[in-house]
Tab-separated table of C-alpha atoms in Angstrom:
chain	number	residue	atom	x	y	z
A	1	UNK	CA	-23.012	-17.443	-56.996
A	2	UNK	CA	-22.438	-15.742	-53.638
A	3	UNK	CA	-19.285	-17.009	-51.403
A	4	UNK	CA	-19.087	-16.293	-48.109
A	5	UNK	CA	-15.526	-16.199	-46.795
A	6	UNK	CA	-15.363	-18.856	-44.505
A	7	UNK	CA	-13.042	-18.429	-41.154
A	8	UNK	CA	-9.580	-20.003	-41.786
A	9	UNK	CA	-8.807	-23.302	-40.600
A	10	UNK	CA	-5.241	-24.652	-39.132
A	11	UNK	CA	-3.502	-28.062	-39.048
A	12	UNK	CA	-2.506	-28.406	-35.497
A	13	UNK	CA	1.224	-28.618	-37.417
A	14	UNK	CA	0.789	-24.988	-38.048
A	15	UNK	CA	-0.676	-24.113	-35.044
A	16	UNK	CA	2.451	-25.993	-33.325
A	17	UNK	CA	4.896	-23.917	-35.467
A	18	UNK	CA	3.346	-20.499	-35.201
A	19	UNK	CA	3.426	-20.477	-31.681
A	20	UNK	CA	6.758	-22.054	-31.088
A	21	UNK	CA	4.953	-25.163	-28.909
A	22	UNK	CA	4.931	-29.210	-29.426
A	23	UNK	CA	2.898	-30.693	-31.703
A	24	UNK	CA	1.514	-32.572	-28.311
A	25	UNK	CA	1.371	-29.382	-26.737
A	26	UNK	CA	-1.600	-28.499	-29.100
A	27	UNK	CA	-3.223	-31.882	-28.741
A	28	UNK	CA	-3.142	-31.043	-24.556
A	29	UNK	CA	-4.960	-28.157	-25.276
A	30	UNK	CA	-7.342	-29.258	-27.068
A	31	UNK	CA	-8.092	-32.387	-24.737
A	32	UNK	CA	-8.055	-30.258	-21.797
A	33	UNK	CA	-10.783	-27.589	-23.477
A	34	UNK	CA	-8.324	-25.039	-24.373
A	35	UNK	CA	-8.549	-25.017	-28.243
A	36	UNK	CA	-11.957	-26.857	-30.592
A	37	UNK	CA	-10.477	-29.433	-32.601
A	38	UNK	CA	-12.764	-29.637	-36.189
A	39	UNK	CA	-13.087	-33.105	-37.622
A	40	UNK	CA	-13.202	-32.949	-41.249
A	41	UNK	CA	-12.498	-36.400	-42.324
A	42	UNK	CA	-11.370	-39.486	-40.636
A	43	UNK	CA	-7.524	-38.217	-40.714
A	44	UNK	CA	-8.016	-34.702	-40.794
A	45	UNK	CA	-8.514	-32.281	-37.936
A	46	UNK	CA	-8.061	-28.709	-37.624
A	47	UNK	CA	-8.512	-25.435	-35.523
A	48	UNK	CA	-10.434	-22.118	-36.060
A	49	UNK	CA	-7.231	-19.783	-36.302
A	50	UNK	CA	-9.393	-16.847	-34.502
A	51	UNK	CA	-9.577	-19.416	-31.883
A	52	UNK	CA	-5.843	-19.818	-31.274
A	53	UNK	CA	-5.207	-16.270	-31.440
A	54	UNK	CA	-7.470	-15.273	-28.821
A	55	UNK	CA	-5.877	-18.497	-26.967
A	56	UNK	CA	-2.348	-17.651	-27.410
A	57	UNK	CA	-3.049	-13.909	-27.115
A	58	UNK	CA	-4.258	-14.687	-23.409
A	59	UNK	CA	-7.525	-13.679	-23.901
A	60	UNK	CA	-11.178	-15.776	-23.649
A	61	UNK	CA	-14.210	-14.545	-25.903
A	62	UNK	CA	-14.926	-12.207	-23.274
A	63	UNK	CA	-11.548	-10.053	-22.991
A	64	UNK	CA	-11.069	-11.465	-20.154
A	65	UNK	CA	-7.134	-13.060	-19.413
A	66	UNK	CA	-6.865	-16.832	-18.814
């Protein structure tokens, strides 16, 4: 059976914590466009950590700063 590795997901807890912001912070973000929120069940939503790295890094997709 082949796996491929998927990309790792985040709670917007972590993604709170590991970037020293407010939980509501994150939530602002992601209303405003900033950061993809990923439904996966009624309750449960997270982020694509690449994402919020190249967010928090300053960078877009292209390089470019934000």
């Amino acid at each position: 059976m082949h796996h491929n590795t998927p990309s790792q997901r985040m709670r917007a807890k972590q993604v709170a914590l590991e970037n020293s912001i407010g939980l509501s912070t994150v939530w602002r973000f992601a209303k405003l466009g900033k950061l993809t929120p990923i439904r996966v069940t009624g309750g449960v939503t997270v982020f694509d950590r690449d994402e919020v790295n190249a967010f928090f890094s300053g960078k877009t997709s292209s390089g470019e700063l934000r």
